[in-house]
Every structure is written in C-alpha cells, then in structure tokens.
Short mmCIF file of C-alpha atoms and ligand atoms in Angstrom, two decimals:
data_model
loop_
_atom_site.label_atom_id
_atom_site.label_comp_id
_atom_site.label_asym_id
_atom_site.label_seq_id
_atom_site.Cartn_x
_atom_site.Cartn_y
_atom_site.Cartn_z
CA MET H 131 19.31 60.36 253.81
CA GLY H 132 16.08 58.79 252.64
CA SER H 133 17.32 58.80 249.08
CA LEU H 134 20.54 56.99 250.04
CA ARG H 135 18.47 54.32 251.70
CA GLU H 136 16.59 53.89 248.47
CA CYS H 137 19.83 53.73 246.55
CA THR H 138 20.97 50.95 248.86
CA TRP H 139 17.75 49.13 248.20
CA ILE H 140 18.04 49.50 244.41
CA LEU H 141 21.72 48.53 244.37
CA GLY H 142 20.84 45.45 246.40
CA LEU H 143 24.35 44.41 247.35
CA ASP H 144 24.01 42.26 250.40
CA LYS H 145 25.70 43.74 253.52
CA PHE H 146 26.66 46.96 251.77
CA ARG H 147 24.98 50.33 252.01
CA VAL H 148 25.32 53.40 249.81
CA VAL H 149 26.88 56.32 251.65
CA GLU H 150 27.22 58.72 248.77
CA MET H 151 25.77 59.07 245.31
CA THR H 152 27.11 61.48 242.72
CA LYS H 153 26.34 62.03 239.09
CA ALA H 154 28.78 63.48 236.62
CA ASN H 155 26.28 65.86 234.99
CA ASP H 156 22.62 66.14 234.02
CA ALA H 157 22.90 64.28 230.71
CA PRO H 158 20.58 61.28 230.31
CA ASP H 159 23.57 58.95 230.07
CA SER H 160 25.80 60.49 232.70
CA PRO H 161 27.57 57.94 234.89
CA ILE H 162 26.51 57.41 238.49
CA ARG H 163 29.07 56.88 241.23
CA LEU H 164 27.92 55.03 244.28
CA VAL H 165 30.21 54.99 247.28
CA VAL H 166 29.37 52.00 249.44
CA GLU H 167 30.39 50.92 252.91
CA ARG H 168 29.90 47.70 254.81
CA ARG H 169 27.09 47.66 257.28
CA GLY H 170 27.11 45.83 260.56
CA LEU H 171 30.25 44.25 261.97
CA ARG H 172 33.62 45.82 261.31
CA ARG H 173 35.39 42.60 260.57
CA TYR H 174 36.88 41.71 257.23
CA THR H 175 37.47 38.44 255.45
CA CYS H 176 41.00 37.60 254.33
CA SER H 177 41.05 36.91 250.59
CA GLY H 178 43.77 34.31 251.11
CA CYS H 179 42.32 31.93 253.67
CA GLY H 180 38.81 33.21 254.34
CA HIS H 181 39.54 33.99 257.99
CA ARG H 182 37.79 36.99 259.50
CA THR H 183 39.80 39.63 261.25
CA GLY H 184 39.39 43.17 262.56
CA ARG H 185 43.04 44.17 262.17
CA VAL H 186 43.10 46.61 259.28
CA ARG H 187 46.40 47.85 257.93
CA ASP H 188 45.17 50.38 255.39
CA GLN H 189 42.49 50.98 252.82
CA LYS H 190 42.27 52.10 249.23
CA ALA H 191 39.25 53.20 247.23
CA ARG H 192 38.59 50.85 244.34
CA THR H 193 35.94 50.93 241.66
CA TRP H 194 33.83 48.23 240.07
CA GLN H 195 31.53 48.62 237.15
CA ASP H 196 28.03 47.35 237.87
CA LEU H 197 24.74 46.90 236.03
CA PRO H 198 23.42 50.22 234.64
CA TRP H 199 20.51 52.08 236.23
CA ALA H 200 18.23 52.82 233.28
CA THR H 201 20.54 54.67 230.85
CA HIS H 202 23.16 55.55 233.47
CA PRO H 203 26.31 53.46 233.77
CA VAL H 204 27.01 52.67 237.41
CA THR H 205 30.36 52.61 239.16
CA VAL H 206 30.55 51.21 242.67
CA VAL H 207 33.28 52.70 244.86
CA TYR H 208 34.43 50.95 247.99
CA ALA H 209 37.42 51.49 250.23
CA GLN H 210 38.85 47.99 250.14
CA ARG H 211 40.81 47.18 253.29
CA ARG H 212 44.11 45.42 253.58
CA VAL H 213 44.11 43.24 256.64
CA ARG H 214 46.80 41.63 258.73
CA CYS H 215 45.91 37.99 258.61
CA ARG H 216 47.40 35.67 261.19
CA ARG H 217 48.05 33.02 258.54
CA CYS H 218 48.69 34.91 255.32
CA GLY H 219 50.23 38.18 256.43
CA ILE H 220 49.00 41.30 254.70
CA ARG H 221 46.17 40.57 252.33
CA THR H 222 43.30 42.46 250.73
CA GLU H 223 39.88 41.76 252.15
CA ARG H 224 37.45 39.63 250.19
CA VAL H 225 34.66 41.55 248.50
CA GLU H 226 31.59 39.41 248.06
CA PHE H 227 30.14 41.04 244.95
CA ALA H 228 33.21 40.62 242.71
CA ASP H 229 36.01 38.19 241.92
CA PRO H 230 39.46 39.09 243.26
CA LYS H 231 41.18 41.59 240.94
CA ALA H 232 38.09 41.87 238.70
CA ARG H 233 37.03 45.38 237.77
CA VAL H 234 33.39 44.49 237.14
CA THR H 235 30.90 43.07 239.62
CA ARG H 236 30.06 39.41 239.38
CA ARG H 237 26.52 40.03 238.22
CA LEU H 238 27.73 42.22 235.35
CA GLN H 239 30.30 39.54 234.54
CA GLN H 240 27.48 37.04 234.38
CA LEU H 241 25.47 39.16 231.99
CA ILE H 242 28.42 39.80 229.69
CA GLY H 243 29.29 36.11 229.75
CA ILE H 244 25.80 35.08 228.70
CA ASP H 245 25.67 37.70 225.96
CA CYS H 246 29.01 36.53 224.60
CA GLN H 247 27.50 33.10 223.94
CA SER H 248 25.07 34.54 221.44
CA MET H 249 26.90 37.56 220.01
CA PRO H 250 30.48 38.57 219.17
CA THR H 251 32.56 39.74 222.12
CA SER H 252 32.87 43.19 220.53
CA HIS H 253 29.05 43.61 220.55
CA ALA H 254 28.74 42.46 224.14
CA ALA H 255 31.51 44.90 225.11
CA VAL H 256 29.65 47.83 223.55
CA ARG H 257 26.33 46.75 225.03
CA HIS H 258 27.74 46.79 228.54
CA GLY H 259 30.09 49.74 228.14
CA VAL H 260 33.33 47.87 228.79
CA SER H 261 36.48 47.37 226.72
CA TRP H 262 36.89 44.32 224.51
CA GLY H 263 39.51 42.90 226.85
CA ALA H 264 37.30 43.40 229.89
CA ALA H 265 34.41 41.65 228.12
CA ARG H 266 36.68 38.75 227.19
CA ARG H 267 37.93 38.40 230.78
CA ALA H 268 34.38 38.58 232.09
CA GLU H 269 33.31 35.86 229.68
CA PHE H 270 36.20 33.65 230.72
CA ALA H 271 35.42 34.08 234.42
CA PHE H 272 31.74 33.38 233.78
CA LEU H 273 32.40 30.21 231.80
CA ARG H 274 34.94 28.93 234.30
CA ARG H 275 32.57 29.49 237.20
CA TRP H 276 29.86 27.60 235.33
CA ASP H 277 32.20 24.73 234.45
CA GLN H 278 33.55 24.37 237.98
CA GLY H 279 30.11 24.44 239.52
CA ARG H 280 28.67 21.50 237.63
CA PRO H 281 29.06 17.85 238.58
CA LYS H 282 31.69 15.78 236.81
CA ARG H 283 30.07 13.03 234.81
CA ARG H 284 31.43 9.53 234.40
CA PRO H 285 30.34 8.43 230.93
CA ARG H 286 30.50 4.84 229.72
CA TYR H 287 31.40 5.89 226.20
CA ILE H 288 33.78 8.59 225.12
CA GLY H 289 34.78 9.86 221.69
CA LEU H 290 38.25 10.79 220.46
CA ASP H 291 38.22 12.76 217.27
CA GLU H 292 40.30 15.13 215.22
CA ILE H 293 39.06 18.51 214.06
CA GLN H 294 40.85 20.54 211.47
CA ARG H 295 42.40 23.73 212.83
CA GLY H 296 42.61 26.47 210.25
CA LYS H 297 43.93 25.63 206.82
CA GLY H 298 46.39 22.86 206.09
CA GLN H 299 47.46 19.96 208.22
CA HIS H 300 46.74 21.37 211.66
CA PHE H 301 44.40 19.57 213.99
CA TRP H 302 42.79 19.63 217.39
CA THR H 303 42.14 16.39 219.20
CA VAL H 304 38.77 16.58 220.91
CA LEU H 305 37.71 14.31 223.74
CA SER H 306 33.99 14.06 224.35
CA ASP H 307 31.34 12.36 226.42
CA ILE H 308 29.22 10.76 223.72
CA VAL H 309 26.54 9.56 226.10
CA HIS H 310 25.48 13.11 226.98
CA GLY H 311 26.98 14.76 223.90
CA GLU H 312 29.42 17.10 225.66
CA VAL H 313 33.03 18.07 225.07
CA ILE H 314 35.41 17.07 227.88
CA GLY H 315 38.86 18.09 226.69
CA LEU H 316 40.88 19.64 223.92
CA GLN H 317 44.47 19.18 222.81
CA ARG H 318 46.56 20.71 220.07
CA ASP H 319 47.67 18.28 217.30
CA ARG H 320 46.82 14.61 216.87
CA GLY H 321 49.92 12.55 217.60
CA GLU H 322 50.01 9.63 219.99
CA ALA H 323 51.64 11.75 222.70
CA ASP H 324 48.92 14.40 222.33
CA ALA H 325 46.11 11.87 222.60
CA THR H 326 47.79 10.20 225.59
CA ALA H 327 48.22 13.53 227.36
CA LEU H 328 44.58 14.38 226.71
CA LEU H 329 43.28 11.07 228.04
CA THR H 330 45.35 11.33 231.20
CA THR H 331 44.86 15.00 232.06
CA ALA H 332 41.25 15.61 231.03
CA LEU H 333 39.89 12.52 232.80
CA THR H 334 40.14 11.70 236.48
CA PRO H 335 41.09 8.13 237.46
CA ALA H 336 37.47 7.55 238.53
CA GLN H 337 36.25 8.68 235.13
CA ARG H 338 38.78 6.50 233.32
CA ALA H 339 37.77 3.46 235.33
CA ARG H 340 34.17 3.80 234.22
CA ILE H 341 34.87 3.97 230.48
CA GLN H 342 33.77 0.87 228.56
CA ALA H 343 34.35 1.97 224.98
CA VAL H 344 36.06 4.68 222.98
CA CYS H 345 34.55 5.73 219.69
CA THR H 346 37.18 6.91 217.25
CA ASP H 347 38.36 6.70 213.66
CA MET H 348 41.02 4.34 212.37
CA TRP H 349 43.85 6.77 213.08
CA ARG H 350 46.74 4.68 214.41
CA ALA H 351 48.01 7.26 216.93
CA TYR H 352 44.63 7.37 218.69
CA LEU H 353 44.35 3.60 218.81
CA ALA H 354 47.79 3.32 220.39
CA ALA H 355 46.95 6.01 222.96
CA VAL H 356 43.68 4.30 223.90
CA ARG H 357 45.41 0.95 224.29
CA ALA H 358 48.05 2.50 226.55
CA VAL H 359 45.80 4.64 228.78
CA LEU H 360 42.56 2.65 228.75
CA PRO H 361 43.65 -0.98 228.32
CA SER H 362 40.30 -2.41 229.38
CA ALA H 363 38.15 -0.23 227.09
CA ASP H 364 37.00 -1.45 223.68
CA VAL H 365 37.42 0.57 220.54
CA VAL H 366 34.33 1.21 218.43
CA PHE H 367 34.96 2.69 215.00
CA ASP H 368 32.85 5.64 214.15
CA LYS H 369 30.37 4.65 211.44
CA PHE H 370 30.64 8.04 209.80
CA HIS H 371 34.41 7.62 209.33
CA VAL H 372 34.10 4.08 207.99
CA LEU H 373 31.53 5.19 205.45
CA GLN H 374 33.77 8.11 204.53
CA HIS H 375 36.42 5.59 203.48
CA ALA H 376 33.77 3.78 201.44
CA SER H 377 32.76 6.99 199.71
CA ALA H 378 36.41 7.76 198.95
CA ALA H 379 36.72 4.31 197.31
CA LEU H 380 33.56 4.95 195.29
CA ASP H 381 34.97 8.29 194.19
CA ASN H 382 38.15 6.60 192.99
CA VAL H 383 36.07 4.15 190.94
CA ARG H 384 34.21 7.09 189.42
CA ARG H 385 37.42 8.88 188.48
CA ARG H 386 38.92 5.79 186.84
CA GLU H 387 35.72 4.92 184.97
CA PHE H 388 35.31 8.48 183.78
CA PHE H 389 38.73 8.51 182.10
CA ARG H 390 38.55 4.93 180.84
CA ALA H 391 35.06 4.93 179.38
CA GLY H 392 33.99 6.48 176.09
CA ALA H 393 32.24 9.66 175.08
CA VAL H 394 28.78 8.60 176.31
CA MET H 395 30.00 8.03 179.85
CA ARG H 396 31.79 11.36 179.82
CA GLU H 397 28.63 13.08 178.65
CA VAL H 398 26.40 11.51 181.31
CA GLY H 399 29.00 11.45 184.05
CA ARG H 400 30.17 15.02 183.93
CA GLY H 401 29.48 17.05 187.08
CA LYS H 402 27.92 14.08 188.90
CA ARG H 403 30.52 13.70 191.61
CA TRP H 404 28.51 15.08 194.52
CA LEU H 405 25.34 13.40 193.37
CA LEU H 406 27.14 10.08 193.23
CA LEU H 407 28.60 10.48 196.72
CA ARG H 408 25.20 11.14 198.25
CA ARG H 409 23.31 8.30 199.90
CA TRP H 410 20.48 6.83 197.84
CA LYS H 411 17.88 7.56 200.50
CA THR H 412 18.68 11.27 200.39
CA VAL H 413 18.40 11.51 196.61
CA ARG H 414 14.95 12.45 195.31
CA GLY H 415 12.95 12.77 192.08
CA SER H 416 14.79 13.94 188.98
CA LYS H 417 18.16 13.47 190.69
CA ARG H 418 17.37 9.79 191.12
CA ARG H 419 16.67 9.54 187.39
CA GLU H 420 20.00 11.23 186.65
CA LEU H 421 21.78 8.64 188.75
CA GLU H 422 19.87 5.82 187.07
CA ALA H 423 20.90 7.17 183.64
CA LEU H 424 24.50 7.19 184.80
CA PHE H 425 24.30 3.63 186.10
CA ALA H 426 22.68 2.46 182.84
CA VAL H 427 25.82 3.38 180.87
CA ASN H 428 28.36 2.24 183.45
CA ARG H 429 27.95 -1.03 185.23
CA PRO H 430 31.13 -0.96 187.39
CA LEU H 431 30.05 2.35 188.84
CA PHE H 432 26.61 0.95 189.58
CA LYS H 433 28.13 -2.07 191.25
CA ALA H 434 30.44 0.08 193.40
CA TYR H 435 27.55 2.32 194.39
CA VAL H 436 25.43 -0.64 195.48
CA LEU H 437 28.34 -2.10 197.45
CA ARG H 438 28.82 1.17 199.28
CA GLU H 439 25.12 1.45 200.09
CA GLN H 440 25.09 -2.08 201.50
CA LEU H 441 27.80 -1.26 204.05
CA ASP H 442 25.15 0.37 206.23
CA ARG H 443 24.15 -3.11 207.27
CA LEU H 444 27.44 -3.61 209.13
CA TRP H 445 25.79 -1.87 212.07
CA THR H 446 22.53 -3.79 212.07
CA TYR H 447 23.75 -7.11 213.50
CA LYS H 448 23.46 -8.25 217.08
CA THR H 449 26.55 -10.47 217.12
CA PRO H 450 30.11 -10.21 215.74
CA GLN H 451 29.42 -13.45 213.82
CA GLY H 452 26.59 -11.72 212.02
CA VAL H 453 28.85 -8.82 211.08
CA GLY H 454 31.57 -11.25 209.93
CA ASN H 455 29.16 -13.25 207.79
CA PHE H 456 27.79 -10.13 206.20
CA LEU H 457 31.29 -8.91 205.36
CA LEU H 458 32.15 -12.32 203.84
CA GLY H 459 29.07 -12.10 201.63
CA TRP H 460 29.97 -8.55 200.68
CA LEU H 461 33.50 -9.61 199.69
CA LYS H 462 32.07 -12.52 197.70
CA ALA H 463 29.83 -10.15 195.73
CA LEU H 464 32.93 -8.12 194.97
CA ARG H 465 34.77 -11.03 193.36
CA TRP H 466 35.25 -10.88 189.55
CA GLN H 467 33.98 -7.31 189.50
CA ARG H 468 37.38 -5.79 188.70
CA LEU H 469 36.99 -3.03 191.27
CA PRO H 470 40.44 -2.78 192.89
CA GLU H 471 39.41 0.28 194.90
CA MET H 472 36.55 -1.59 196.54
CA GLU H 473 38.81 -4.60 197.12
CA GLN H 474 41.21 -2.34 198.99
CA LEU H 475 38.30 -1.06 201.06
CA GLY H 476 37.28 -4.66 201.74
CA ALA H 477 40.77 -5.50 202.99
CA MET H 478 40.68 -2.50 205.30
CA LEU H 479 37.29 -3.52 206.67
CA VAL H 480 38.58 -7.03 207.37
CA THR H 481 41.59 -5.72 209.33
CA HIS H 482 39.34 -3.41 211.34
CA LEU H 483 36.51 -5.87 211.76
CA GLU H 484 36.90 -6.10 215.54
CA GLY H 485 36.32 -2.37 216.02
CA ILE H 486 33.33 -2.42 213.68
CA ALA H 487 31.77 -5.47 215.32
CA ALA H 488 32.34 -3.95 218.78
CA TYR H 489 29.18 -1.98 218.05
CA CYS H 490 27.23 -5.16 218.90
CA PHE H 491 28.33 -4.78 222.54
CA HIS H 492 28.53 -1.00 222.70
CA PRO H 493 25.65 0.58 220.81
CA VAL H 494 27.20 4.02 220.65
CA ARG H 495 24.82 6.68 219.34
CA PHE H 496 26.56 7.77 216.15
CA GLY H 497 24.02 10.55 215.72
CA VAL H 498 25.28 12.16 218.93
CA VAL H 499 28.87 11.87 217.71
CA GLU H 500 28.01 13.52 214.43
CA SER H 501 25.96 16.37 215.90
CA LEU H 502 28.77 16.99 218.40
CA ASN H 503 31.21 17.35 215.54
CA THR H 504 28.90 19.78 213.76
CA THR H 505 28.61 21.95 216.88
CA ILE H 506 32.37 21.86 217.47
CA LYS H 507 33.12 22.90 213.90
CA GLY H 508 30.65 25.77 214.21
CA VAL H 509 32.29 27.10 217.38
CA ILE H 510 35.78 26.79 215.93
CA ARG H 511 34.71 28.59 212.77
CA ARG H 512 33.23 31.47 214.77
CA ALA H 513 36.25 31.59 217.09
CA ARG H 514 38.56 31.78 214.10
CA GLY H 515 42.02 32.84 215.14
CA MET H 516 41.40 32.25 218.82
CA ARG H 517 44.78 31.65 220.42
CA ASP H 518 43.56 30.91 223.90
CA GLU H 519 43.03 27.18 224.21
CA ALA H 520 41.47 27.30 227.68
CA MET H 521 38.86 29.75 226.42
CA LEU H 522 38.13 27.70 223.32
CA LEU H 523 37.63 24.60 225.44
CA LEU H 524 35.21 26.40 227.74
CA LYS H 525 33.29 27.71 224.75
CA LEU H 526 33.10 24.20 223.30
CA LYS H 527 31.86 22.82 226.62
CA TRP H 528 29.19 25.48 226.83
CA ALA H 529 28.03 25.04 223.24
CA THR H 530 27.80 21.26 223.48
CA ALA H 531 26.38 21.05 227.02
CA HIS H 532 23.83 23.64 225.94
CA PRO H 533 22.89 24.64 229.50
CA ILE H 534 20.24 27.24 228.61
CA ARG H 535 17.30 25.41 227.09
CA SER H 536 14.37 27.24 228.61
CA ALA H 537 13.31 30.61 229.99
CA ARG H 538 13.74 29.19 233.48
CA ASP H 539 17.35 28.20 232.76
CA LEU H 540 18.08 31.68 231.48
CA LYS H 541 16.56 33.22 234.59
CA ARG H 542 18.70 30.99 236.76
CA PHE H 543 21.79 32.24 234.92
CA LEU H 544 20.81 35.89 234.96
CA TYR H 545 19.75 36.16 238.59
CA PRO H 546 21.73 33.57 240.53
CA SER H 547 21.10 34.32 244.19
CA GLU H 548 24.56 33.37 245.45
CA LEU H 549 26.50 35.71 243.16
CA HIS H 550 26.66 38.84 245.25
CA SER H 551 26.17 37.53 248.71
CA ASN H 552 28.32 35.35 250.90
CA ARG H 553 25.49 33.29 252.30
ZN1 LIG B 151 44.45 34.71 255.50
#
C-alpha cells in the first residue's frame, strides 16, 4: 500500500487517490494505468449546475490521458458517477482535473496548447502521444480558457483592416485594439455588412462607447460601417495605406516615363522598380548613386519621387490648418509639372483630408498598426488552409497579445495552480 500512497503523491490530483497501478509490460515505454478514486466525502458535483449530491444513479469507468511519468505514458482511470440532480435530472458528475467530455487532463491540455503555439500541431501531437485531432481540440480548449480568463480591455483607438485570404480576391476583416496591439475580432470578407457585423458582435456596448477613433484605410465599405455603428468616433486614415497610394502613383509615373523616354532612360531605368519605390532614408551607398543617375536623366521621375517623399510631413503637424496648408503647398509644387498621376493622388488626398488631419487629435501609433499586420500575416500564412474561424481568431489573439514574454510567464502557464483542483 505504501507504493500506492507514493503514486497518489506523484500524480498529485487534488482529492483523488490512486487505488490501483498496473503496467502493460516491462518495456521502458510501457503505458501505466492508474485507477483513482475520490477521497473523503462521498458527494458528487453535478456537471450541469454545480450542486453537490450523494444520489448516485450509476457509474462508468472512463479514461483520461495525463502527463507521462518519465518515459511511460499515463492513463488515469476513474469510475465517473452519474448523479440524480434535483435541478437537472440525470447528469454526469464534474471531474475537477479535466474539461467535460475531454479525453485528456487539463494539465496535459495546457502543455499541448502551449507547444502548439511554437510548433506545428502534428509535432505537438507526436510529442504528447495523442492524435492530431486530440491535439487540435486540446489547443482550442487551452486558447479559449486563456481568452476567457483575461480582462476585456476598452481601447480608445481601434483598427479595421483587410487581410488577404489565400490567393485572389478573398479577404478577412480584422478588428484590433491598436493601443495595446492586440486582435479583437475576425470576419470573413470585407463588405459593409461584414464590417458592421464585426463591429457589433466583437465589441460590447461598453467597449464601443469608449472608442474615440478608428484607424482604417480609405475603403468605402469600412467607412460606411464605422459611421453607422460608431457615429461619434473619428476616422483616422492609416499612414501606411495613404503612402501606398502615393507609391502606386509614383510607379505609374515610372511606367509612363519608361515607355515615353528614349534609349538612355531605358538603359538606366531598367530593373529599378523596387529601388524607386523604396524610401530615400532606407536607400544606402551605391544604390543611392544608382537612383541619382536615374533622376539625372529623367526630371519628371525625380519630381514625382520628391513629391512622394514629402508626403511624410502630412503627419507632422499639430493642427488641421497646418496639414491643409502643407497640402496646398504640395499641390502648388505639382502645378505645371505634367504629372497627371500625382495630380490624381493630390485630388484623392484633398477629398480625404479630414481623415488624414484627424491624426492631429488622435495620435495613433502607426508602428503598432503595421507590426500587428505583420504578425497577423505570419499567423495566417502558417495556418494556411485553416477552415476553423474561431480557432484562427484565438491564434491571432494569442500571437498578438503575446502573453508569454518571460520565464515567469511560461511557468505560470505550465503550472497553473487552479487547473486540477476545485479550490
Ligand atoms: Zn444539476
């Protein structure tokens, strides 16, 4: 009996004791079966309402996979009771060390879940000796428990953005907290109805009331959805998207000049597309000289490049008047330059001036927005082909909230005290 007491101690499931231990054979990796029984009071908790009762209808031995003992996989066997509950009728009793219907213990679930965040599900499944499906379910349960257990934040600024889904014209709409840099919600497609649904379901009324500004691109469907659901919030256009339009205009100038100009331009300009689209401050050394050579033979291209570079200053003013004056000056410099592409860009900037100047009142951190997008794209690329939206959203939340930053965090996730006890 002494050895069973030690087994109980090693197993460490609160309020359960080992009554029988068997091994399949003498191999170093033979499975261990541990039959456990409750110790103390013979009263059972209803899994429906949490009421405790002593009226047992029947019992059935069930198994749970648990953490291995050295190289031996461990199966916990317990005769789970069905109780007659006064409120719910016949229900199974609640078992503290596992989720209802789960076939692995909660602490194993936790371990698989954490591993899945840094390795493919198939690897985590092999590592813990479970099937791929079981690993996936464990990961889902782990992530959902984590998500439900953390406080709901009420950010001042949120972001609404589209992310390409697979190849072609398929998109996700992603809603994020751009103060803390975390994903809040996910919706298939990017129509007005999709964005509206996302804003209403992913945010509580209290969260919506707190929002001061929404950072988004100039996509009309999103703007309409924001106006409808968050009438008092301002729209701030994402700097990255605005500059993307500017780069597209510059690229159009390059294409036109390349075909219009003579042999010299074609010689110097060939294969310079990506160099030209880069920002001046990121271009170094010999590459700078290449650009300068290109600008020396083509003045319109030089002019367009300078105009694009100047647009950075749109986000340096403290007042909307300052932004407006700068844009007027910019448009004036454009006059007589015969750059229709840049003129089109100018017209677009004028129509969207309010959303650009809103940055004066809502200094959104564009760096956070951009790094969020990078993380999201990484997760979606790795989860290629994932059909399960709820799972993808949880994975995005985890990756962007980044809850394990130190050894102490990891320890907290690996050995949470409340997981296998009901205290
Ligand atoms: Zn009940």
